[in-house]
mmCIF file of N, CA and C in Angstrom:
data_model
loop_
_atom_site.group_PDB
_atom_site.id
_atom_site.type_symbol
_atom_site.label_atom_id
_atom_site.label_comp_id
_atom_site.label_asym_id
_atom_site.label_seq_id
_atom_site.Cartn_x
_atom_site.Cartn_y
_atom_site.Cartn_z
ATOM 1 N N UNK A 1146 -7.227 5.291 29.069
ATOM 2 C CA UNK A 1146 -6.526 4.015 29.048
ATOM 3 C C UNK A 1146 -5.689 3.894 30.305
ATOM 4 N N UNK A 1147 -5.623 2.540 30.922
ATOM 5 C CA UNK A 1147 -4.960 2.464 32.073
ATOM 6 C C UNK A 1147 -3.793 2.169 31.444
ATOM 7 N N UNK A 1148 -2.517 2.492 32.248
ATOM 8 C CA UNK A 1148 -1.014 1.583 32.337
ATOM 9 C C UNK A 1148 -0.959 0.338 31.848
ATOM 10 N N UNK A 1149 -0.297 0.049 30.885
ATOM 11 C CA UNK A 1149 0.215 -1.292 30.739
ATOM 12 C C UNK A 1149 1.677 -1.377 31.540
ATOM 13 N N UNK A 1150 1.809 -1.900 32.749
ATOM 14 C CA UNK A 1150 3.219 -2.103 33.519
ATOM 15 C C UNK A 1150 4.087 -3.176 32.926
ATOM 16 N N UNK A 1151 5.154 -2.756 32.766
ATOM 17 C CA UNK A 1151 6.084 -3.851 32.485
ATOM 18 C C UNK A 1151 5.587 -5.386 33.171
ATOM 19 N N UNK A 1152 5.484 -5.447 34.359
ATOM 20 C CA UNK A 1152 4.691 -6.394 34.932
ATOM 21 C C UNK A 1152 3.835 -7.173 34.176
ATOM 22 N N UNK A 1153 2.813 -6.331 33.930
ATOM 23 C CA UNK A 1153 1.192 -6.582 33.005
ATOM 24 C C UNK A 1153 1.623 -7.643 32.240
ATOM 25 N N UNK A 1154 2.848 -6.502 31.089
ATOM 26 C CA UNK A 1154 2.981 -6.964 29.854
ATOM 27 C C UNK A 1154 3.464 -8.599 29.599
ATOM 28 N N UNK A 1155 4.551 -8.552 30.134
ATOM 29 C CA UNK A 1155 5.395 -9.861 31.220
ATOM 30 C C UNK A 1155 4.172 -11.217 30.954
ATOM 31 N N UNK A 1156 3.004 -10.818 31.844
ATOM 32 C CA UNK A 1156 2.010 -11.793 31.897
ATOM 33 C C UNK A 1156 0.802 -12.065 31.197
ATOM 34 N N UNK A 1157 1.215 -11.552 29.814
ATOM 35 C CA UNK A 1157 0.131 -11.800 28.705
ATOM 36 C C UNK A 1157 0.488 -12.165 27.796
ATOM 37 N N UNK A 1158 -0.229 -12.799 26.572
ATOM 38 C CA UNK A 1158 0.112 -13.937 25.972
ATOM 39 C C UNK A 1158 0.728 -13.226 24.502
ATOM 40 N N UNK A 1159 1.368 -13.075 23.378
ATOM 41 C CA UNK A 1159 1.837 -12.663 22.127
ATOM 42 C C UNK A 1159 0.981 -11.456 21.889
ATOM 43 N N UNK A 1160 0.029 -12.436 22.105
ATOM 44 C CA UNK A 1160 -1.405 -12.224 20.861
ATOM 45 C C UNK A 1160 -2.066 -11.201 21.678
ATOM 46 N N UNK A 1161 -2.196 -11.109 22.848
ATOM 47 C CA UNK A 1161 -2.583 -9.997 23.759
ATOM 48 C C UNK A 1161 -2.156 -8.947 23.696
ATOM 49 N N UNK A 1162 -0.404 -8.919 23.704
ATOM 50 C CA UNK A 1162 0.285 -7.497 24.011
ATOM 51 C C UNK A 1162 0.056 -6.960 22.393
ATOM 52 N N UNK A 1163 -0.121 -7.905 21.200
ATOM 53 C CA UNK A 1163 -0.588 -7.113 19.902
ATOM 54 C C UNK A 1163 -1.744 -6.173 20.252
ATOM 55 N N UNK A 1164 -2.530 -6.949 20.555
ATOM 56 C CA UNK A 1164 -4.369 -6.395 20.866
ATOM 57 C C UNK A 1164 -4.329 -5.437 21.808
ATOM 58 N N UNK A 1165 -3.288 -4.898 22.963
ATOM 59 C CA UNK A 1165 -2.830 -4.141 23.630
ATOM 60 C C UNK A 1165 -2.143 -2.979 23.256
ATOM 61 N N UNK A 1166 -1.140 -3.351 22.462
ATOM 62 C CA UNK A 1166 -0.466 -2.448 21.418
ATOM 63 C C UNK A 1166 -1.378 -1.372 20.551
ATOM 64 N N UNK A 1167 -2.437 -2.171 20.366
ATOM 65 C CA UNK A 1167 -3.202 -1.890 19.123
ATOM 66 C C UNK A 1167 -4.065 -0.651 19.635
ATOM 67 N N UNK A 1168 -4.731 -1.056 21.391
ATOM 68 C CA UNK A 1168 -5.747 0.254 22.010
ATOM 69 C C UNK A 1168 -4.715 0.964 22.126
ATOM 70 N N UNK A 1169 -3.479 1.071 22.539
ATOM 71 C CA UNK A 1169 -2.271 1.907 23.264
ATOM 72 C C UNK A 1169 -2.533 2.883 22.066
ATOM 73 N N UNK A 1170 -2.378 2.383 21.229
ATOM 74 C CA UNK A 1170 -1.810 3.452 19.650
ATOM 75 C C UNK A 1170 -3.059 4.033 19.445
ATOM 76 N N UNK A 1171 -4.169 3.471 19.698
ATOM 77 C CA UNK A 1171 -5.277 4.787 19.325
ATOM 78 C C UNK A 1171 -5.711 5.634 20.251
ATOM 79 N N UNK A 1172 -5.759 5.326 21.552
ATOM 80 C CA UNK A 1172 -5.455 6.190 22.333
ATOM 81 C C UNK A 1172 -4.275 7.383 22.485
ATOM 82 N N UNK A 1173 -3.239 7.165 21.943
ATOM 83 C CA UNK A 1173 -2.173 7.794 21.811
ATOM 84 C C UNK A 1173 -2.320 8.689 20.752
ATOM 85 N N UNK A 1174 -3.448 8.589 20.008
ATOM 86 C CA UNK A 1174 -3.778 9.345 18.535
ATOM 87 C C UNK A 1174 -4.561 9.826 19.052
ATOM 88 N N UNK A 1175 -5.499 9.792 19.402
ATOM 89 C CA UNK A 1175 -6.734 10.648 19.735
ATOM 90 C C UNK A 1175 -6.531 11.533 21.188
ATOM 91 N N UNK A 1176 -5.867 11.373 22.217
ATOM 92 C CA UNK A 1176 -5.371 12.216 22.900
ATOM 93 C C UNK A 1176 -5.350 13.257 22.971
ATOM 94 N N UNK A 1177 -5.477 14.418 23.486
ATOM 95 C CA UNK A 1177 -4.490 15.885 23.077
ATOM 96 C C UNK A 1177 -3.051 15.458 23.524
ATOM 97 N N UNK A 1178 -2.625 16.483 22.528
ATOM 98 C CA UNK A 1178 -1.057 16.872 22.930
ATOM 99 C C UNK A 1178 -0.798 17.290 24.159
ATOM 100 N N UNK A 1179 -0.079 16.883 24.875
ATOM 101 C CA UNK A 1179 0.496 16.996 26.354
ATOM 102 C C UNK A 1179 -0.332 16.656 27.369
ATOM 103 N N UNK A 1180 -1.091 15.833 27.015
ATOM 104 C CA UNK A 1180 -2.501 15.536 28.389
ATOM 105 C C UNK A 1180 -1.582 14.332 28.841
ATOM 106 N N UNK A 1181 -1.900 14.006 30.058
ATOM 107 C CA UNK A 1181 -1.978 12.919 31.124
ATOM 108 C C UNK A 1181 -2.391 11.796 30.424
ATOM 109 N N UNK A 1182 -3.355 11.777 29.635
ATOM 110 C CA UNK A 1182 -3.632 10.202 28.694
ATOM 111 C C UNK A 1182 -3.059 10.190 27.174
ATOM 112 N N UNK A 1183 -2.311 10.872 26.848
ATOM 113 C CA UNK A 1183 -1.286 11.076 25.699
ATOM 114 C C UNK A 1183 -0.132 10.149 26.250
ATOM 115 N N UNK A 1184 0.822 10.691 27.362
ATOM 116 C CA UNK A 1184 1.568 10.139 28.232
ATOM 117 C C UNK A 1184 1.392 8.606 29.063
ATOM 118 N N UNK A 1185 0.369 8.338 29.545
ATOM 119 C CA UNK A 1185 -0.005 6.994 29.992
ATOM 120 C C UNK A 1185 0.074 5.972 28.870
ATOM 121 N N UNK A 1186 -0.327 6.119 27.448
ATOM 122 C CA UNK A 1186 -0.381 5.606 26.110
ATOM 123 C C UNK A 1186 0.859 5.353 25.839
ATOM 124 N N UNK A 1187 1.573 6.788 25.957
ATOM 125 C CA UNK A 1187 3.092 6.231 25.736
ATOM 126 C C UNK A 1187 3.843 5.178 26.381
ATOM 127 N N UNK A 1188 3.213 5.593 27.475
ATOM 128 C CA UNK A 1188 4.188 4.837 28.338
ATOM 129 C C UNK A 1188 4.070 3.385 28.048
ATOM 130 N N UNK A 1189 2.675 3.335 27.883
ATOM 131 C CA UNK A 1189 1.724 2.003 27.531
ATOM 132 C C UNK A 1189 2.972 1.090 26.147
ATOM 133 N N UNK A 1190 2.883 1.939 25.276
ATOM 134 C CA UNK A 1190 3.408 1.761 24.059
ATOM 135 C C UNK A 1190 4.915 0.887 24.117
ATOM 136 N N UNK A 1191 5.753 2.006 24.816
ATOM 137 C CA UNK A 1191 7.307 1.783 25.121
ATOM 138 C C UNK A 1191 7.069 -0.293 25.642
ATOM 139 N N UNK A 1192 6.413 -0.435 26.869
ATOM 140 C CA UNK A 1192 6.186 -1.204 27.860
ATOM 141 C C UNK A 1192 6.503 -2.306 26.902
ATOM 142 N N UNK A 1193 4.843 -2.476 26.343
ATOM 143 C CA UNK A 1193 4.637 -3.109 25.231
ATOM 144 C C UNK A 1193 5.380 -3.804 24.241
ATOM 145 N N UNK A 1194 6.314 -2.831 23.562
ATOM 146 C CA UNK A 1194 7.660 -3.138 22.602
ATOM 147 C C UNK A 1194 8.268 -3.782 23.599
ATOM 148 N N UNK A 1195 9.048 -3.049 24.284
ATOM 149 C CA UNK A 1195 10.022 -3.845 25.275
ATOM 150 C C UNK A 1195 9.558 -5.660 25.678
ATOM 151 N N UNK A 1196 8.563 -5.674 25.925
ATOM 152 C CA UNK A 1196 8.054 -6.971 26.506
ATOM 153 C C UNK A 1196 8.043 -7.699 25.092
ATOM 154 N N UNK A 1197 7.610 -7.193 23.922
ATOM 155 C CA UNK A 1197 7.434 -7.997 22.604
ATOM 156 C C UNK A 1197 9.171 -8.062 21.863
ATOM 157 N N UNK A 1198 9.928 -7.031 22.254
ATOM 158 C CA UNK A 1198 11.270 -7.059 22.142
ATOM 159 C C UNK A 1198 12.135 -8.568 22.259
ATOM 160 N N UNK A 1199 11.596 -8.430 23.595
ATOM 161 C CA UNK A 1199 12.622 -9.666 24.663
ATOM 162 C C UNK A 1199 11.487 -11.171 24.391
ATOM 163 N N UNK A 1200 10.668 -11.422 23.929
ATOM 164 C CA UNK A 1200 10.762 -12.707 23.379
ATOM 165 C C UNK A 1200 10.949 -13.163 22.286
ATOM 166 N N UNK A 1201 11.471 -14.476 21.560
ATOM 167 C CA UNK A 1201 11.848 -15.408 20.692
ATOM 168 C C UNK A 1201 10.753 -15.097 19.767
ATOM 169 N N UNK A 1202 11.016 -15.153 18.204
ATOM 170 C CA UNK A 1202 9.971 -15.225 17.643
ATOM 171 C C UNK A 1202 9.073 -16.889 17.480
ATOM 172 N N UNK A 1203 7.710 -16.121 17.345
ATOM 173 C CA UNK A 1203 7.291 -17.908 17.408
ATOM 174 C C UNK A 1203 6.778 -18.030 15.731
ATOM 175 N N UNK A 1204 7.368 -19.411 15.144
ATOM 176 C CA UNK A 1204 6.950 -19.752 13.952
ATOM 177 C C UNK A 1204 5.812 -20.340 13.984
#
């Protein structure tokens, strides 16, 4: 899995960073422990929240 950059996240739509969220977390499961794509996932993950954090909810 590549990086989701704060950037990325920034410029995709609700419904994207869900569907984003969603590869982040299985990648992050299937991983080994302490690999380089365990870590990229995370990072992926954190990004993700943060960007879904900081907008308004939409009804």
């Amino acid at each position: 899995m590549k990086l989701v950059t704060r950037f990325e996240a920034a410029s995709r739509s609700t419904a994207e960073l869900h569907g984003l969220f969603k590869e982040a977390f299985n990648a992050f499961a299937a991983a080994p422990r302490g690999s380089e794509e365990r870590r990229t996932a995370l990072s992926s993950l954190e990004n993700i929240e943060i960007e879904l954090a900081s907008r308004t909810p939409e009804f």
